[in-house]
Tab-separated table of C-alpha atoms in Angstrom:
chain	number	residue	atom	x	y	z
A	432	UNK	CA	17.099	63.375	142.895
A	433	UNK	CA	14.384	60.743	143.154
A	434	UNK	CA	15.204	57.663	141.117
A	435	UNK	CA	12.153	55.603	141.948
A	436	UNK	CA	10.716	53.624	139.054
A	437	UNK	CA	7.444	55.561	139.107
A	438	UNK	CA	9.272	58.872	138.904
A	439	UNK	CA	11.482	57.650	136.032
A	440	UNK	CA	8.414	56.316	134.176
A	441	UNK	CA	6.689	59.674	134.636
A	442	UNK	CA	9.815	61.443	133.339
A	443	UNK	CA	9.912	59.087	130.336
A	444	UNK	CA	6.280	59.904	129.538
A	445	UNK	CA	7.055	63.628	129.695
A	446	UNK	CA	10.191	63.013	127.595
A	447	UNK	CA	8.237	61.285	124.810
A	448	UNK	CA	5.706	64.141	124.816
A	449	UNK	CA	8.534	66.683	124.617
A	450	UNK	CA	7.627	68.396	127.902
A	451	UNK	CA	10.776	67.733	129.965
A	452	UNK	CA	13.138	70.423	131.153
A	453	UNK	CA	16.908	70.157	130.747
A	454	UNK	CA	17.292	69.120	134.383
A	455	UNK	CA	14.731	66.330	133.981
A	456	UNK	CA	16.480	65.088	130.830
A	457	UNK	CA	19.776	65.137	132.763
A	458	UNK	CA	18.155	62.978	135.436
A	459	UNK	CA	17.040	60.497	132.764
A	460	UNK	CA	20.522	60.369	131.226
A	461	UNK	CA	22.167	59.880	134.614
A	462	UNK	CA	19.688	57.153	135.548
A	463	UNK	CA	20.161	55.174	132.338
A	464	UNK	CA	23.964	55.593	132.409
A	465	UNK	CA	24.286	53.896	135.780
A	466	UNK	CA	24.774	50.166	136.067
A	467	UNK	CA	21.699	49.565	138.237
A	468	UNK	CA	18.654	50.065	135.944
A	469	UNK	CA	15.239	48.495	136.527
A	470	UNK	CA	14.821	45.473	134.189
A	471	UNK	CA	11.451	46.827	132.995
A	472	UNK	CA	13.221	50.012	131.820
A	473	UNK	CA	16.341	48.268	130.418
A	474	UNK	CA	14.957	48.540	126.862
A	475	UNK	CA	15.333	52.336	127.010
A	476	UNK	CA	18.957	52.239	128.179
A	477	UNK	CA	20.547	52.154	124.665
A	478	UNK	CA	18.671	55.338	123.770
A	479	UNK	CA	20.380	57.242	126.562
A	480	UNK	CA	23.685	55.346	126.358
A	481	UNK	CA	25.280	57.696	123.852
A	482	UNK	CA	25.951	60.296	126.589
A	483	UNK	CA	27.994	57.731	128.450
A	484	UNK	CA	30.324	57.364	125.451
A	485	UNK	CA	30.680	61.086	124.837
A	486	UNK	CA	33.146	62.773	127.163
A	487	UNK	CA	33.362	66.441	127.884
A	488	UNK	CA	29.959	67.410	126.497
A	489	UNK	CA	28.353	69.929	128.738
A	490	UNK	CA	24.623	70.164	129.234
A	491	UNK	CA	24.517	73.820	128.259
A	492	UNK	CA	25.939	73.770	124.744
A	493	UNK	CA	24.497	77.094	123.720
A	494	UNK	CA	27.548	79.068	124.952
A	495	UNK	CA	29.943	76.842	123.025
A	496	UNK	CA	27.839	76.926	119.884
A	497	UNK	CA	27.442	80.695	120.034
A	498	UNK	CA	31.188	81.213	120.532
A	499	UNK	CA	31.926	79.038	117.479
A	500	UNK	CA	29.353	80.909	115.403
A	501	UNK	CA	30.849	84.250	116.437
A	502	UNK	CA	34.352	83.031	115.574
A	503	UNK	CA	33.219	81.959	112.111
A	504	UNK	CA	31.409	85.261	111.554
A	505	UNK	CA	34.580	87.185	112.411
A	506	UNK	CA	36.644	85.121	109.971
A	507	UNK	CA	34.260	85.694	107.095
A	508	UNK	CA	35.457	88.548	104.926
A	509	UNK	CA	33.019	91.348	104.237
A	510	UNK	CA	31.016	90.783	101.105
A	511	UNK	CA	32.255	92.879	98.224
A	512	UNK	CA	29.663	94.881	96.370
A	513	UNK	CA	29.058	93.603	92.870
A	514	UNK	CA	30.584	95.704	90.167
A	515	UNK	CA	27.980	97.265	87.930
A	516	UNK	CA	28.769	97.058	84.272
A	517	UNK	CA	27.717	99.651	81.804
A	518	UNK	CA	26.671	97.987	78.600
A	519	UNK	CA	28.132	99.946	75.753
A	520	UNK	CA	27.055	99.187	72.230
A	521	UNK	CA	29.723	99.540	69.641
A	522	UNK	CA	29.013	101.884	66.765
A	523	UNK	CA	28.659	98.900	64.429
A	524	UNK	CA	25.956	97.383	66.565
A	525	UNK	CA	24.142	100.715	66.855
A	526	UNK	CA	24.209	101.122	63.067
A	527	UNK	CA	22.864	97.590	62.614
A	528	UNK	CA	19.970	98.291	64.985
A	529	UNK	CA	19.187	101.593	63.254
A	530	UNK	CA	19.230	99.899	59.832
A	531	UNK	CA	16.862	97.194	61.072
A	532	UNK	CA	14.441	99.784	62.420
A	533	UNK	CA	14.589	101.744	59.161
A	534	UNK	CA	13.860	98.591	57.160
A	535	UNK	CA	10.847	97.705	59.311
A	536	UNK	CA	9.527	101.277	59.096
A	537	UNK	CA	9.931	101.362	55.297
A	538	UNK	CA	8.132	98.047	54.861
A	539	UNK	CA	5.301	99.223	57.099
A	540	UNK	CA	4.795	102.448	55.134
A	541	UNK	CA	4.913	100.579	51.807
A	542	UNK	CA	2.294	98.055	52.921
A	543	UNK	CA	0.043	100.861	54.217
A	544	UNK	CA	0.231	102.793	50.929
A	545	UNK	CA	-0.465	99.667	48.840
A	546	UNK	CA	-3.581	98.898	50.862
A	547	UNK	CA	-4.749	102.504	50.596
A	548	UNK	CA	-4.287	102.648	46.800
A	549	UNK	CA	-6.044	99.294	46.337
A	550	UNK	CA	-9.107	100.575	48.177
A	551	UNK	CA	-9.243	103.817	46.121
A	552	UNK	CA	-9.021	101.809	42.879
A	553	UNK	CA	-12.091	99.862	43.933
A	554	UNK	CA	-13.996	103.089	44.612
A	555	UNK	CA	-13.075	104.848	41.346
A	556	UNK	CA	-13.508	101.844	39.096
A	557	UNK	CA	-15.938	102.476	36.160
A	558	UNK	CA	-19.176	100.524	36.173
A	559	UNK	CA	-20.169	101.378	32.597
A	560	UNK	CA	-18.562	100.337	29.348
A	561	UNK	CA	-19.521	103.452	27.345
A	562	UNK	CA	-20.534	107.075	28.059
A	563	UNK	CA	-23.912	106.554	26.339
A	564	UNK	CA	-24.725	103.755	28.750
A	565	UNK	CA	-23.786	105.997	31.685
A	566	UNK	CA	-26.006	108.819	30.299
A	567	UNK	CA	-28.995	106.492	29.987
A	568	UNK	CA	-28.492	105.224	33.529
A	569	UNK	CA	-28.254	108.795	34.845
A	570	UNK	CA	-31.447	109.847	33.031
A	571	UNK	CA	-33.304	106.875	34.515
A	572	UNK	CA	-32.122	107.754	38.010
A	573	UNK	CA	-33.145	111.412	37.631
A	574	UNK	CA	-36.588	110.446	36.270
A	575	UNK	CA	-37.146	108.148	39.224
A	576	UNK	CA	-36.134	110.932	41.621
A	577	UNK	CA	-38.414	113.421	39.885
A	578	UNK	CA	-41.416	111.090	40.068
A	579	UNK	CA	-40.844	110.521	43.783
A	580	UNK	CA	-40.611	114.261	44.417
A	581	UNK	CA	-43.791	114.937	42.404
A	582	UNK	CA	-45.708	112.369	44.449
A	583	UNK	CA	-44.546	114.033	47.645
A	584	UNK	CA	-45.509	117.454	46.298
A	585	UNK	CA	-48.970	116.188	45.304
A	586	UNK	CA	-49.536	114.777	48.787
A	587	UNK	CA	-48.427	118.054	50.385
A	588	UNK	CA	-50.747	120.073	48.116
A	589	UNK	CA	-53.687	117.817	48.965
A	590	UNK	CA	-53.031	118.218	52.681
A	591	UNK	CA	-52.820	121.999	52.377
A	592	UNK	CA	-56.083	122.145	50.399
A	593	UNK	CA	-57.816	120.233	53.180
A	594	UNK	CA	-56.748	122.866	55.686
A	595	UNK	CA	-58.036	125.804	53.537
A	596	UNK	CA	-61.461	125.965	55.275
A	597	UNK	CA	-59.622	126.560	58.539
A	598	UNK	CA	-58.248	129.810	57.132
A	599	UNK	CA	-61.802	131.189	57.042
A	600	UNK	CA	-62.181	130.659	60.767
A	601	UNK	CA	-59.216	132.829	61.664
């Protein structure tokens, strides 16, 4: 193990960058736990001093940690499956739900029929006060229709009469 100041400084640089191996970190801990430390590096000694106070800590803790984890896992009881509950509605609750649904359905049908009857009343509502007034209005409408049809018939007759000379050619 080389404990020269340059080597220790290089190890410290690697340590701060997080690139040291376990052996290199052990060298740093051993160097800073000795009594003879370079005065330029004395400021780093308290950082590594905690290993001096701890006794019996091995460098390779993974075996100890894994054995403790395995011991705890063996002590843990197997997880019980949750009990599934079947929700059963009492007959009173079922009747209450059925009654609520029946009420909603009845109200819906009633509203639908009221809207339907209101629209048919608007359609069938009389627009005339007396039958004579209705007869006069009907006669006026039929006369108007007749006049329009006569005009169309006159135009058709005129067009046909214009094509009469073409019949002579055939």
